[in-house]
Structures are given as C-alpha cells and as structure tokens.
XYZ file of N, CA, C and O in Angstrom:
288
model
N 2.562 -11.192 -59.750
C 2.645 -9.853 -60.914
C 3.310 -10.191 -62.225
O 2.586 -9.754 -63.019
N 4.336 -10.210 -61.988
C 5.997 -10.282 -62.920
C 4.663 -11.874 -63.301
O 5.368 -12.057 -64.986
N 4.163 -13.482 -63.069
C 4.392 -13.505 -63.884
C 2.821 -13.887 -64.716
O 3.407 -13.463 -65.897
N 1.963 -13.054 -63.963
C 1.166 -12.148 -65.304
C 1.986 -11.030 -67.232
O 1.619 -10.886 -67.904
N 2.796 -10.308 -66.225
C 3.850 -9.081 -67.589
C 4.234 -10.594 -68.132
O 4.530 -9.961 -69.290
N 4.453 -11.192 -67.617
C 5.839 -11.993 -68.402
C 4.384 -12.345 -69.347
O 5.545 -13.222 -70.669
N 3.433 -12.708 -69.239
C 2.443 -13.689 -69.993
C 1.837 -13.173 -71.527
O 2.152 -13.463 -72.234
N 1.866 -11.347 -70.556
C 1.387 -10.289 -71.807
C 2.853 -10.230 -72.352
O 1.982 -10.753 -74.080
N 4.022 -9.979 -72.677
C 5.377 -10.053 -72.396
C 5.017 -10.647 -74.013
O 5.638 -11.334 -75.836
N 4.850 -11.986 -73.886
C 4.617 -14.134 -73.999
C 3.508 -13.909 -75.546
O 4.006 -14.097 -76.990
N 2.651 -13.334 -75.085
C 1.561 -13.353 -75.922
C 1.586 -12.007 -77.332
O 2.187 -12.293 -78.217
N 2.413 -11.294 -76.831
C 2.646 -9.751 -78.261
C 3.798 -10.509 -78.681
O 4.123 -10.279 -79.844
N 4.457 -11.123 -78.120
C 6.688 -11.837 -78.929
C 5.697 -13.199 -79.830
O 6.639 -13.445 -80.894
N 4.536 -13.512 -79.846
C 4.372 -15.507 -81.203
C 4.800 -14.297 -81.907
O 5.534 -15.511 -83.149
N 3.730 -13.352 -82.671
C 3.958 -13.051 -83.468
C 6.144 -12.817 -83.984
O 5.459 -12.335 -85.880
N 5.790 -11.786 -83.383
C 7.117 -11.356 -84.239
C 8.233 -12.652 -84.080
O 8.866 -12.885 -84.385
N 7.996 -13.252 -83.009
C 9.377 -14.346 -82.394
C 9.382 -15.627 -83.041
O 9.794 -16.923 -82.103
N 8.002 -15.966 -82.982
C 7.209 -17.232 -83.413
C 6.568 -17.913 -82.336
O 7.231 -17.826 -80.868
N 6.097 -19.085 -82.227
C 4.869 -19.394 -79.990
C 6.600 -20.442 -79.892
O 6.629 -20.368 -78.788
N 7.702 -20.614 -79.848
C 7.959 -21.416 -79.929
C 9.173 -20.983 -79.036
O 9.839 -21.135 -77.350
N 9.783 -20.389 -79.506
C 10.691 -19.255 -78.679
C 10.441 -18.493 -77.680
O 10.868 -18.364 -76.684
N 9.172 -18.044 -77.346
C 8.613 -16.750 -77.158
C 7.952 -17.944 -75.650
O 7.823 -17.644 -74.814
N 7.615 -18.839 -76.647
C 7.033 -19.964 -75.111
C 8.924 -20.313 -74.501
O 8.450 -20.221 -72.409
N 9.315 -21.003 -75.275
C 10.660 -21.032 -74.305
C 11.191 -19.664 -73.599
O 11.728 -20.478 -71.836
N 11.261 -19.357 -73.888
C 10.985 -17.741 -72.876
C 10.997 -17.179 -71.700
O 11.062 -17.388 -71.057
N 9.311 -17.635 -71.946
C 7.924 -16.943 -70.675
C 8.171 -18.182 -70.036
O 8.156 -17.603 -68.996
N 9.127 -19.660 -69.412
C 9.035 -20.694 -69.244
C 9.848 -21.091 -68.441
O 10.584 -20.888 -67.187
N 11.708 -20.357 -69.522
C 12.613 -20.213 -68.086
C 12.055 -19.029 -67.168
O 13.005 -18.681 -66.256
N 11.993 -18.475 -67.762
C 11.241 -16.502 -66.896
C 10.389 -16.639 -66.227
O 10.921 -16.391 -64.493
N 9.890 -17.423 -65.624
C 9.141 -18.484 -65.039
C 9.357 -19.006 -64.115
O 9.132 -18.843 -62.385
N 10.255 -19.813 -64.084
C 10.770 -21.086 -63.990
C 12.114 -20.241 -62.984
O 12.184 -20.334 -61.171
N 12.565 -19.905 -63.707
C 13.809 -19.448 -62.576
C 13.564 -17.483 -61.867
O 14.071 -18.088 -60.626
N 13.340 -17.158 -62.451
C 12.873 -16.294 -61.449
C 11.772 -16.501 -60.463
O 11.691 -14.995 -59.004
N 10.015 -16.718 -60.681
C 9.231 -17.176 -59.830
C 9.131 -18.491 -58.732
O 9.139 -18.321 -57.406
N 10.531 -19.796 -59.395
C 10.148 -20.629 -58.640
C 12.142 -20.773 -58.495
O 12.250 -21.500 -57.168
N 13.026 -19.925 -58.149
C 14.025 -19.080 -58.273
C 14.687 -20.766 -58.208
O 15.566 -21.250 -57.119
N 15.146 -21.750 -59.747
C 15.654 -23.183 -60.049
C 17.135 -21.592 -60.885
O 16.980 -21.330 -62.101
N 17.568 -23.780 -61.351
C 19.159 -22.953 -62.227
C 19.143 -22.743 -64.204
O 17.904 -23.219 -63.811
N 18.977 -21.423 -64.702
C 18.747 -21.121 -65.855
C 18.918 -22.633 -66.716
O 17.960 -22.890 -67.364
N 19.868 -22.951 -66.202
C 20.212 -24.770 -66.894
C 19.182 -25.578 -66.835
O 18.781 -25.775 -68.414
N 19.308 -24.938 -65.952
C 17.220 -26.599 -65.188
C 16.565 -25.617 -66.341
O 15.148 -26.577 -66.962
N 15.893 -24.832 -66.075
C 14.995 -23.299 -67.190
C 14.595 -23.895 -68.011
O 13.776 -23.670 -69.302
N 16.249 -23.013 -69.128
C 15.957 -24.098 -70.312
C 15.858 -25.534 -70.620
O 15.171 -25.057 -72.035
N 16.295 -26.080 -70.150
C 15.748 -27.281 -70.998
C 14.663 -27.838 -70.471
O 13.380 -28.704 -71.243
N 13.633 -27.803 -69.350
C 12.585 -28.046 -69.714
C 11.365 -26.157 -70.497
O 10.857 -26.776 -71.059
N 11.531 -25.801 -70.341
C 11.631 -24.467 -72.229
C 11.555 -25.415 -73.023
O 10.254 -25.583 -73.799
N 12.494 -26.346 -73.290
C 12.933 -26.639 -74.757
C 12.623 -27.548 -75.135
O 11.746 -28.190 -75.254
N 12.754 -28.311 -74.448
C 11.213 -29.375 -73.384
C 10.209 -30.200 -73.708
O 9.171 -29.731 -74.459
N 9.364 -27.846 -73.219
C 8.380 -28.286 -73.741
C 7.326 -27.744 -74.485
O 6.758 -27.327 -75.467
N 8.274 -26.870 -75.519
C 8.568 -26.607 -76.518
C 8.174 -27.720 -77.460
O 7.134 -27.831 -78.509
N 9.533 -28.817 -77.282
C 9.483 -29.562 -78.032
C 7.412 -30.831 -78.198
O 7.276 -31.169 -79.531
N 7.423 -30.884 -76.939
C 6.172 -31.654 -76.362
C 5.200 -30.695 -77.473
O 4.239 -31.185 -78.104
N 4.664 -29.515 -77.501
C 3.824 -28.724 -77.440
C 3.926 -29.336 -79.260
O 2.814 -28.846 -80.041
N 4.976 -28.367 -80.364
C 5.438 -28.923 -81.011
C 5.017 -30.731 -81.818
O 3.965 -30.639 -82.651
N 5.070 -31.535 -81.235
C 5.315 -32.915 -81.029
C 3.303 -32.720 -80.850
O 2.822 -33.197 -82.255
N 2.861 -32.577 -80.671
C 1.115 -32.437 -79.900
C -0.171 -32.024 -80.925
O -0.353 -32.510 -81.420
N 0.510 -31.018 -80.899
C -0.791 -29.673 -82.029
C -0.056 -29.438 -83.247
O -0.698 -30.272 -83.493
N 1.103 -29.379 -83.395
C 1.914 -30.086 -84.855
C 1.875 -30.961 -86.299
O 1.505 -30.880 -86.999
N 2.431 -32.308 -85.819
C 2.922 -33.082 -85.808
C 1.532 -34.217 -85.966
O 1.223 -34.713 -86.629
N 1.633 -34.168 -84.073
C 0.068 -35.304 -83.510
C -1.797 -34.468 -84.952
O -1.861 -35.079 -85.710
N -1.663 -32.821 -84.617
C -3.130 -32.538 -84.110
C -2.836 -32.060 -85.314
O -4.536 -31.676 -86.131
N -2.285 -32.211 -86.014
C -2.218 -31.028 -88.131
C -2.613 -29.423 -87.683
O -3.439 -28.505 -88.198
N -1.963 -28.988 -86.198
C -2.655 -27.067 -86.122
C -1.240 -26.406 -85.988
O -0.818 -26.584 -85.665
N -1.874 -25.892 -86.905
C -0.551 -24.832 -86.710
C 0.139 -23.382 -85.764
O -1.412 -23.487 -85.141
N 0.301 -23.288 -85.771
C 1.715 -22.136 -84.340
C 2.057 -21.293 -85.484
O 2.469 -21.868 -85.946
N 2.000 -20.323 -84.349
C 2.602 -19.385 -84.942
C 3.874 -19.275 -84.848
O 4.586 -19.813 -83.916
N 4.200 -18.685 -86.953
C 6.071 -19.492 -86.518
C 6.417 -17.697 -86.915
O 6.062 -17.072 -86.983
N 7.670 -18.326 -86.329
C 8.703 -17.235 -86.421
C 9.194 -16.750 -87.848
O 8.793 -17.827 -89.188
N 9.517 -15.956 -88.150
C 9.830 -15.077 -89.461
C 11.063 -16.242 -90.056
O 11.049 -16.033 -91.353
N 11.894 -16.981 -89.397
C 12.331 -18.041 -89.713
C 11.841 -19.001 -89.809
O 12.658 -20.049 -90.544
N 10.864 -19.339 -89.440
C 10.589 -20.646 -89.577
C 9.960 -21.647 -88.673
O 9.104 -22.461 -89.464
N 10.465 -21.382 -87.848
C 9.574 -22.052 -86.534
C 9.667 -21.186 -85.294
O 9.146 -20.152 -84.887
C-alpha cells in the first residue's frame, strides 16, 4: 500500500518538482522503506536511474520529460 501511495504522490509532484527529482525521491523511498536498504545506497540508485532515464529519453529519443521550474 505504501508503494501505491508513493507512486501517486510522485506523479502529483511531476509538474511541481520535475521528473528527475520526483523519480529520485520515489526510488529512494521505495528502496529504503520497502526493501530496507541504507539511504546512501538508495540515493545512489535513484540518481543513477534518473540519469539513465534522462540519457535514454531526452538525449537518445529526444522525448521531453516534465521539468522543474529551475530547468531539470
């Protein structure tokens, strides 16, 4: 149930804080709370996955993802 609520919150935050930051927060939350891993590991995985998503969708496929007001 926590996973579903966290995804709903992340989707709601896409327009406010952008895809990258909301995805990092979602991934970090899911890994720390549901998988019970250390925060530093969860942040590393979240940032790494956000970078990979950016490289695949924005750079390679030229698809725009929701950006934060400050540009990323």
